[in-house]
Short mmCIF file of C-alpha atoms and ligand atoms in Angstrom, two decimals:
data_model
loop_
_atom_site.label_atom_id
_atom_site.label_comp_id
_atom_site.label_asym_id
_atom_site.label_seq_id
_atom_site.Cartn_x
_atom_site.Cartn_y
_atom_site.Cartn_z
CA UNK X 1 13.43 -5.14 -17.40
CA UNK X 2 10.91 -2.69 -15.99
CA UNK X 3 10.38 -1.41 -12.49
CA UNK X 4 8.25 -4.05 -10.85
CA UNK X 5 8.17 -4.05 -7.07
CA UNK X 6 7.01 -7.31 -5.52
CA UNK X 7 4.82 -7.50 -2.41
CA UNK X 8 7.76 -8.69 -0.31
CA UNK X 9 11.18 -7.09 0.11
CA UNK X 10 13.92 -8.74 2.16
CA UNK X 11 14.55 -6.48 5.15
CA UNK X 12 18.31 -5.99 5.68
CA UNK X 13 18.63 -8.99 3.38
CA UNK X 14 16.76 -11.57 5.42
CA UNK X 15 17.52 -10.71 9.00
CA UNK X 16 15.42 -13.47 10.55
CA UNK X 17 17.54 -16.04 8.76
CA UNK X 18 21.05 -14.58 8.33
CA UNK X 19 22.94 -11.79 10.06
CA UNK X 20 21.35 -8.53 8.92
CA UNK X 21 23.02 -6.46 6.21
CA UNK X 22 25.74 -9.02 5.49
CA UNK X 23 26.95 -10.74 2.33
CA UNK X 24 25.50 -13.99 3.70
CA UNK X 25 22.08 -12.40 4.07
CA UNK X 26 22.02 -10.95 0.57
CA UNK X 27 23.39 -14.11 -1.01
CA UNK X 28 20.80 -16.18 0.83
CA UNK X 29 17.99 -13.86 -0.28
CA UNK X 30 19.12 -13.92 -3.90
CA UNK X 31 19.57 -17.69 -3.93
CA UNK X 32 16.06 -17.99 -2.49
CA UNK X 33 14.65 -15.95 -5.39
CA UNK X 34 13.96 -12.82 -3.38
CA UNK X 35 14.09 -10.22 -6.15
CA UNK X 36 14.18 -7.05 -4.00
CA UNK X 37 16.17 -6.50 -0.81
CA UNK X 38 16.50 -3.52 1.47
CA UNK X 39 19.77 -2.44 3.08
CA UNK X 40 21.06 0.39 5.25
CA UNK X 41 23.92 2.52 3.91
CA UNK X 42 26.08 4.46 6.37
CA UNK X 43 29.45 6.19 6.08
CA UNK X 44 32.53 5.04 7.96
CA UNK X 45 34.70 7.66 9.62
CA UNK X 46 36.80 7.90 6.46
CA UNK X 47 33.82 8.27 4.15
CA UNK X 48 33.39 4.73 2.79
CA UNK X 49 29.81 3.52 2.37
CA UNK X 50 29.25 0.55 4.67
CA UNK X 51 26.14 -1.58 4.92
CA UNK X 52 25.16 -1.31 8.55
CA UNK X 53 22.06 -0.31 10.47
CA UNK X 54 23.09 1.12 13.81
CA UNK X 55 25.02 4.32 14.48
CA UNK X 56 26.87 2.47 17.22
CA UNK X 57 28.65 -0.88 17.33
CA UNK X 58 27.45 -2.34 20.60
CA UNK X 59 24.37 -4.29 19.49
CA UNK X 60 26.01 -6.00 16.52
CA UNK X 61 29.70 -6.12 17.45
CA UNK X 62 29.60 -5.94 21.25
CA UNK X 63 32.07 -3.08 21.44
CA UNK X 64 31.61 0.57 22.31
CA UNK X 65 31.96 3.31 19.72
CA UNK X 66 30.24 4.89 16.76
CA UNK X 67 30.49 3.77 13.14
CA UNK X 68 31.64 7.25 12.15
CA UNK X 69 34.60 7.00 14.55
CA UNK X 70 36.00 3.93 12.80
CA UNK X 71 37.74 3.71 9.44
CA UNK X 72 36.33 1.33 6.86
CA UNK X 73 39.37 -0.92 7.37
CA UNK X 74 38.75 -1.10 11.11
CA UNK X 75 35.05 -1.78 10.59
CA UNK X 76 35.84 -4.56 8.14
CA UNK X 77 38.32 -6.11 10.53
CA UNK X 78 35.66 -6.46 13.23
CA UNK X 79 33.89 -9.73 13.78
CA UNK X 80 30.24 -9.31 14.60
CA UNK X 81 28.71 -11.28 17.48
CA UNK X 82 27.36 -13.79 14.97
CA UNK X 83 30.78 -14.26 13.38
CA UNK X 84 29.82 -12.28 10.27
CA UNK X 85 31.60 -9.22 8.85
CA UNK X 86 30.43 -5.73 7.95
CA UNK X 87 30.46 -5.33 4.15
CA UNK X 88 30.88 -2.21 2.06
CA UNK X 89 28.06 -1.15 -0.22
CA UNK X 90 30.30 -1.93 -3.21
CA UNK X 91 30.70 -5.53 -2.03
CA UNK X 92 26.98 -5.98 -1.54
CA UNK X 93 26.13 -4.50 -4.94
CA UNK X 94 28.59 -6.97 -6.51
CA UNK X 95 26.58 -9.85 -5.04
CA UNK X 96 23.29 -8.32 -6.13
CA UNK X 97 24.67 -7.78 -9.62
CA UNK X 98 25.65 -11.44 -9.79
CA UNK X 99 21.96 -12.34 -9.42
CA UNK X 100 20.55 -9.31 -11.26
CA UNK X 101 18.68 -8.57 -8.03
CA UNK X 102 17.13 -5.22 -7.16
CA UNK X 103 17.71 -3.03 -4.14
CA UNK X 104 16.15 -0.42 -1.93
CA UNK X 105 19.10 1.49 -0.54
CA UNK X 106 18.06 3.19 2.66
CA UNK X 107 20.45 6.11 3.10
CA UNK X 108 21.18 6.23 6.81
CA UNK X 109 23.40 9.14 7.81
CA UNK X 110 25.01 8.41 11.18
CA UNK X 111 24.52 12.10 12.04
CA UNK X 112 22.04 14.60 10.58
CA UNK X 113 24.86 16.77 9.20
CA UNK X 114 26.09 13.83 7.11
CA UNK X 115 22.84 13.38 5.18
CA UNK X 116 23.89 14.95 1.90
CA UNK X 117 27.42 13.57 2.01
CA UNK X 118 26.11 10.07 2.65
CA UNK X 119 23.73 10.39 -0.28
CA UNK X 120 26.54 11.64 -2.51
CA UNK X 121 28.90 8.80 -1.60
CA UNK X 122 26.13 6.23 -2.05
CA UNK X 123 25.45 7.56 -5.52
CA UNK X 124 29.12 7.32 -6.45
CA UNK X 125 29.27 3.69 -5.37
CA UNK X 126 26.04 2.92 -7.20
CA UNK X 127 27.43 4.37 -10.41
CA UNK X 128 30.76 2.58 -10.08
CA UNK X 129 28.90 -0.70 -9.58
CA UNK X 130 26.83 -0.14 -12.72
CA UNK X 131 23.70 -0.08 -10.58
CA UNK X 132 22.54 3.20 -12.07
CA UNK X 133 19.31 1.57 -13.21
CA UNK X 134 15.90 3.01 -12.30
CA UNK X 135 14.33 -0.43 -12.75
CA UNK X 136 16.53 -2.03 -10.10
CA UNK X 137 17.02 0.69 -7.55
CA UNK X 138 14.93 2.65 -5.08
CA UNK X 139 16.34 5.19 -2.65
CA UNK X 140 14.74 5.85 0.71
CA UNK X 141 15.64 7.71 3.86
CA UNK X 142 14.31 9.08 7.10
CA UNK X 143 16.71 11.97 6.38
CA UNK X 144 14.68 13.72 3.73
CA UNK X 145 17.54 16.07 2.82
CA UNK X 146 19.48 12.97 1.75
CA UNK X 147 16.66 12.26 -0.71
CA UNK X 148 16.81 15.84 -1.90
CA UNK X 149 20.47 15.24 -2.72
CA UNK X 150 19.64 12.10 -4.71
CA UNK X 151 16.97 14.04 -6.54
CA UNK X 152 19.66 16.46 -7.68
CA UNK X 153 22.26 13.80 -8.48
CA UNK X 154 19.97 11.09 -9.84
CA UNK X 155 16.49 12.42 -10.53
CA UNK X 156 15.63 9.27 -12.50
CA UNK X 157 15.99 6.99 -9.46
CA UNK X 158 12.74 6.66 -7.47
CA UNK X 159 12.55 8.05 -3.95
CA UNK X 160 10.70 6.66 -0.94
CA UNK X 161 10.01 8.97 1.99
CA UNK X 162 10.53 6.99 5.19
CA UNK X 163 8.32 7.93 8.11
CA UNK X 164 8.68 7.10 11.80
CA UNK X 165 7.10 8.61 14.90
CA UNK X 166 9.53 11.52 15.15
CA UNK X 167 9.68 12.32 11.44
CA UNK X 168 7.24 15.21 11.31
CA UNK X 169 4.87 15.90 8.46
CA UNK X 170 5.77 13.74 5.46
CA UNK X 171 3.30 15.47 3.14
CA UNK X 172 5.35 18.54 2.08
CA UNK X 173 8.49 16.40 1.80
CA UNK X 174 6.76 13.80 -0.38
CA UNK X 175 5.49 16.53 -2.67
CA UNK X 176 8.79 18.36 -2.91
CA UNK X 177 10.66 15.13 -3.56
CA UNK X 178 8.10 13.89 -6.09
CA UNK X 179 8.21 10.70 -4.05
CA UNK X 180 7.37 7.37 -5.58
CA UNK X 181 6.46 5.88 -2.22
CA UNK X 182 5.78 6.56 1.39
CA UNK X 183 7.53 3.95 3.52
CA UNK X 184 5.60 3.86 6.77
CA UNK X 185 6.02 2.14 10.13
CA UNK X 186 3.35 -0.57 10.38
CA UNK X 187 2.64 0.34 13.98
CA UNK X 188 1.78 3.93 13.07
CA UNK X 189 -0.55 3.26 10.17
CA UNK X 190 -4.32 3.55 10.34
CA UNK X 191 -7.02 3.22 7.66
CA UNK X 192 -7.33 7.00 7.15
CA UNK X 193 -3.61 7.39 6.60
CA UNK X 194 -3.52 4.49 4.17
CA UNK X 195 -6.30 6.10 2.20
CA UNK X 196 -4.60 9.48 2.22
CA UNK X 197 -1.30 8.05 1.00
CA UNK X 198 -2.96 6.05 -1.76
CA UNK X 199 -5.23 8.95 -2.78
CA UNK X 200 -2.10 11.09 -3.00
CA UNK X 201 -0.86 8.78 -5.75
CA UNK X 202 1.97 7.25 -3.73
CA UNK X 203 2.88 3.60 -3.30
CA UNK X 204 2.70 2.50 0.31
CA UNK X 205 5.58 0.36 1.53
CA UNK X 206 5.28 -0.84 5.12
CA UNK X 207 8.00 -1.85 7.61
CA UNK X 208 8.47 -4.23 9.29
CA UNK X 209 5.78 -6.84 8.82
CA UNK X 210 6.44 -10.46 9.72
CA UNK X 211 2.93 -11.73 10.39
CA UNK X 212 1.30 -12.92 7.13
CA UNK X 213 -2.21 -12.18 8.44
CA UNK X 214 -1.24 -8.61 9.22
CA UNK X 215 0.37 -8.23 5.80
CA UNK X 216 -2.73 -9.59 4.08
CA UNK X 217 -4.97 -7.28 6.04
CA UNK X 218 -2.79 -4.26 5.18
CA UNK X 219 -2.65 -5.35 1.58
CA UNK X 220 -6.44 -5.50 1.43
CA UNK X 221 -6.49 -1.95 2.74
CA UNK X 222 -4.14 -0.71 0.04
CA UNK X 223 -0.56 -1.34 1.12
CA UNK X 224 1.63 -2.24 -1.85
CA UNK X 225 4.66 -3.93 -0.32
CA UNK X 226 6.25 -5.01 2.94
CA UNK X 227 9.73 -5.14 4.39
CA UNK X 228 10.00 -8.62 5.89
CA UNK X 229 12.70 -10.25 8.00
CA UNK X 230 11.93 -13.63 6.48
CA UNK X 231 11.06 -12.74 2.90
CA UNK X 232 10.96 -16.38 1.81
CA UNK X 233 8.27 -17.31 4.33
CA UNK X 234 6.27 -14.18 3.62
CA UNK X 235 6.45 -14.69 -0.14
CA UNK X 236 5.15 -18.23 0.37
CA UNK X 237 2.24 -16.85 2.39
CA UNK X 238 1.26 -14.65 -0.56
CA UNK X 239 1.43 -17.36 -3.21
O1 G3P T 301 13.39 0.80 5.05
C1 G3P T 301 12.54 0.12 5.90
C2 G3P T 301 13.15 -0.07 7.26
O2 G3P T 301 14.41 -0.63 7.12
C3 G3P T 301 13.26 1.24 8.02
O3 G3P T 301 13.65 1.07 9.33
O4 G3P T 301 15.23 1.01 11.16
O5 G3P T 301 14.81 -1.07 9.89
O6 G3P T 301 16.10 0.79 8.88
P1 G3P T 301 15.02 0.42 9.83
MG1 MG T 302 16.44 0.05 6.86
#
């Protein structure tokens, strides 16, 4: 196997089809031949790596509180509004291993001071799951110090610098991190930026794109890949 990123990555599994960041979503994506999925990795209060997007529980679980105030056991005992459960990263990697699928782990510290610890715990889980494979794994984060930590712990695993409107200047970070990719918000991109990123030698991964025409237009301008909520439909649009 070699590192071979497709045009379409399943965003939080396939969040338009199954509850985001759940076993169901990743199983569905894998069974639908989606080779690469993205997920969000966040620590529980007792330091277990969970797969969950928000820092708080209200949107998904309908209860107040922060993820980092709950133990992993408590988080796993919750039933999300859709009826699904919050998985650990280890559980998700087991499913992905079953299908030999590939993953972009977005390291999402629930607080800025947890960036390095989150990265360290993620790396431990990755190693225990036998996912220590540069061909099947890409790290990314809006918390660039988390990526710095992965660079120390696992320099052979590619790094994607995530950028959103409050991120600041990605250029020095990308250089320092020897980034493989710049993962940019579709709504913030413009033709000059696309050119600059590509001229800099980086891959350009764009989130979140669900309109095939928009994806095709961005692709024609140089974007390499897209995070898509319905990766099956988007893949069909590109074939
Ligand atoms: O990694 C791409 C995308 O997931 C970044 O934004 O908020 O959906 O995690 P978010
Ligand atoms: Mg994400």
